[in-house]
Amino acid sequence: MSARTDTGRVRAVNEDAVLARNPVFVVADGMGGHARGDLASSSAVQVLHERIPEGAQVTPNDVLDAVSAANDAVRALSTADASGVAVAGTTLSGVVVVNGSGTGTRYWMIINIGDSRVYGWDGARLTQLSVDHSAVQELLDAGAISADEAGGHPERNVITRALGAADDIDVDVWMLPVDGEQTFLICSDGLSKELRDDEIAAILREHPHDHRLADVLTEAAIAAGGRDNITAVVVSSWPTWPEDDRDTVERPVRQQYLEDTRPRV
């Protein structure tokens, strides 16, 4: 596992926060231009740190409860004055190792709110597993713009879902069985907007099993411009994990969280 967060070349404050230790690996990116973006991201991460201790055995519902508590903490940072309400907000994306209810089987629980990303890496291909909650992603889904146009679109920094934006948080969830060697990259948009997916894949390919991968990726994003805060976490599992039931994914009690998740196309 490797993790790195950096202010970048332009910003004066790092509004990214990271938690990277078993069983939680997440990145939070405070909403730029909003009140207390740095406090929002750090508060969200702190709640997960407290609610899911290092080495804890947790279920999907434990994770959802922790995310809900993090949302409450970020909501509490919002302020009101004569000009209206200043809403604090942050993205939250990552993976958590969870136990299937009553089965003992372990899963990677991928969670996403906002436009930070979770990628999967199989040694040859990089696949974006999360779906961006952004204005640009909605335009892409509607076929209104092309992927080439997305990078320079004037609304490329507008996100449509964030922790702290509403009392009830709608979190995307995917469940993947822990199965042999698996690698995930979790990053803020400061990385994904500076480096194309093929450039990220090239770095992962050139540095297999490098404990400094997060540093290498971050330095590459800084060299490409570093116009935003940059955070990267690379986490892997190995074939020594117990064999899993590959045909069945255990559903947590709150099935609607999985049923409402947008599928990858």
XYZ file of C-alpha atoms in Angstrom, residues 13-213:
201
model
C -4.238 25.067 1.004
C -4.580 21.308 0.658
C -8.309 20.532 0.775
C -7.700 16.809 0.196
C -7.609 14.290 3.038
C -6.763 10.606 3.066
C -7.253 7.558 5.286
C -5.206 4.557 4.203
C -4.966 1.676 6.633
C -6.708 -1.668 6.874
C -9.641 -1.994 6.342
C -10.361 1.552 5.054
C -8.697 3.233 2.076
C -10.459 6.477 1.122
C -9.808 9.899 -0.380
C -11.846 13.038 0.376
C -11.582 16.217 -1.695
C -13.078 19.325 -0.081
C -15.245 21.347 -2.437
C -13.127 24.163 -3.814
C -14.735 27.579 -3.544
C -17.043 26.449 -0.758
C -16.785 27.255 2.920
C -14.327 25.155 4.897
C -13.411 22.675 2.175
C -10.305 21.547 4.052
C -12.283 21.047 7.265
C -14.989 19.148 5.389
C -12.570 16.590 3.960
C -10.593 16.170 7.170
C -13.792 15.845 9.230
C -15.162 13.136 6.949
C -11.933 11.154 7.138
C -11.721 11.587 10.902
C -15.209 10.153 11.392
C -14.339 7.072 9.344
C -11.104 6.717 11.307
C -13.070 6.741 14.573
C -16.014 4.622 13.457
C -13.902 1.922 11.758
C -10.776 1.267 13.867
C -7.627 -0.157 12.332
C -7.938 -3.900 11.813
C -11.680 -3.915 12.516
C -13.963 -6.585 11.063
C -16.861 -4.665 9.528
C -19.994 -5.284 7.484
C -21.379 -3.200 4.621
C -23.933 -1.687 6.998
C -21.112 -0.606 9.354
C -19.547 1.279 6.440
C -22.837 2.900 5.435
C -23.400 3.978 9.044
C -19.915 5.524 9.132
C -20.516 7.391 5.869
C -23.828 8.698 7.229
C -22.061 9.906 10.387
C -19.408 11.575 8.218
C -22.155 13.335 6.287
C -23.635 14.629 9.557
C -20.216 15.917 10.635
C -19.708 17.792 7.364
C -23.245 19.191 7.501
C -22.438 20.593 10.954
C -19.670 22.712 9.398
C -22.117 24.675 7.218
C -22.523 28.275 8.328
C -25.243 30.861 7.908
C -24.938 34.642 7.689
C -26.777 37.565 6.146
C -25.847 36.430 2.652
C -27.300 32.961 3.139
C -25.996 29.496 3.988
C -22.427 28.538 3.138
C -22.470 24.766 2.607
C -19.382 22.737 3.429
C -18.886 19.695 1.235
C -16.443 17.031 0.152
C -16.156 14.045 -2.128
C -15.548 10.623 -0.599
C -14.272 7.677 -2.622
C -12.467 4.477 -1.791
C -12.527 0.819 -0.879
C -13.227 -0.920 2.422
C -12.610 -4.592 3.182
C -15.882 -5.987 4.579
C -17.268 -9.349 5.673
C -20.350 -10.801 4.031
C -23.194 -11.205 6.514
C -22.951 -14.650 8.128
C -20.635 -16.060 5.445
C -17.127 -15.111 6.530
C -16.448 -14.191 2.900
C -14.605 -10.929 2.358
C -15.370 -8.274 -0.224
C -13.963 -5.014 -1.451
C -16.761 -2.524 -0.856
C -16.242 0.324 -3.305
C -17.908 3.586 -2.264
C -18.228 6.837 -4.164
C -19.732 10.284 -3.649
C -18.531 13.031 -6.005
C -15.799 12.970 -8.628
C -12.833 11.457 -6.858
C -12.242 8.058 -8.416
C -11.636 4.383 -7.775
C -9.762 2.490 -10.499
C -8.999 -1.198 -10.809
C -5.644 -2.362 -12.208
C -5.064 -5.956 -13.384
C -1.439 -5.525 -14.442
C -2.354 -4.621 -18.006
C -5.561 -2.590 -18.014
C -6.775 0.346 -15.947
C -10.552 0.425 -15.429
C -12.515 3.200 -13.766
C -14.813 1.386 -11.335
C -16.617 4.394 -9.857
C -18.889 6.745 -11.774
C -18.228 10.497 -11.480
C -21.037 12.547 -9.982
C -20.378 15.576 -12.151
C -22.066 17.831 -14.682
C -19.617 16.673 -17.336
C -20.364 12.996 -16.653
C -24.081 13.675 -17.099
C -23.356 15.363 -20.431
C -21.226 12.391 -21.475
C -23.963 9.955 -20.462
C -26.476 11.947 -22.501
C -24.186 11.950 -25.541
C -24.111 15.757 -25.539
C -20.299 15.941 -25.510
C -17.435 13.632 -26.409
C -14.736 12.332 -24.071
C -12.249 14.649 -25.800
C -14.486 17.658 -25.112
C -14.970 16.748 -21.442
C -11.454 17.730 -20.363
C -11.853 21.360 -21.409
C -15.537 21.790 -20.682
C -16.361 24.943 -18.629
C -18.377 22.842 -16.142
C -15.658 20.235 -15.622
C -15.305 21.207 -11.948
C -19.034 21.097 -11.135
C -20.002 18.062 -9.072
C -23.594 16.906 -8.653
C -23.288 14.949 -5.425
C -21.191 15.591 -2.312
C -20.917 14.647 1.314
C -22.526 17.454 3.325
C -24.833 18.690 0.562
C -28.012 17.164 2.024
C -29.267 15.534 5.208
C -29.506 12.123 3.532
C -26.518 11.039 1.499
C -26.840 8.907 -1.627
C -23.682 6.811 -1.906
C -22.815 4.546 -4.845
C -21.735 1.066 -3.762
C -20.172 -1.878 -5.595
C -19.219 -5.204 -4.007
C -16.280 -7.194 -5.402
C -15.132 -10.503 -3.848
C -11.580 -10.442 -2.529
C -10.040 -12.770 -5.067
C -6.318 -13.321 -5.463
C -4.133 -10.448 -6.588
C -6.114 -7.223 -6.969
C -4.951 -3.617 -7.128
C -6.963 -0.427 -6.720
C -6.043 3.214 -7.258
C -8.075 5.790 -5.340
C -7.430 9.409 -6.265
C -8.771 12.940 -6.179
C -9.450 14.767 -9.439
C -6.146 16.593 -9.026
C -4.569 13.402 -10.334
C -7.172 12.265 -12.871
C -7.442 15.699 -14.505
C -3.684 16.091 -14.912
C -2.985 12.567 -16.160
C -4.965 10.675 -18.789
C -5.953 7.119 -17.967
C -3.367 5.759 -20.407
C -0.654 7.820 -18.691
C -1.701 6.475 -15.282
C -1.687 2.936 -16.694
C 1.822 3.434 -18.104
C 3.124 4.464 -14.676
C 1.479 1.477 -12.980
C 2.914 -0.823 -15.643
C 6.421 0.593 -15.273
C 6.418 0.348 -11.457
C 4.824 -3.007 -10.533
C 4.596 -3.648 -6.784
C 6.498 -0.411 -6.074
C 5.805 0.770 -2.525
C 6.306 4.352 -3.791
C 3.632 4.196 -6.506
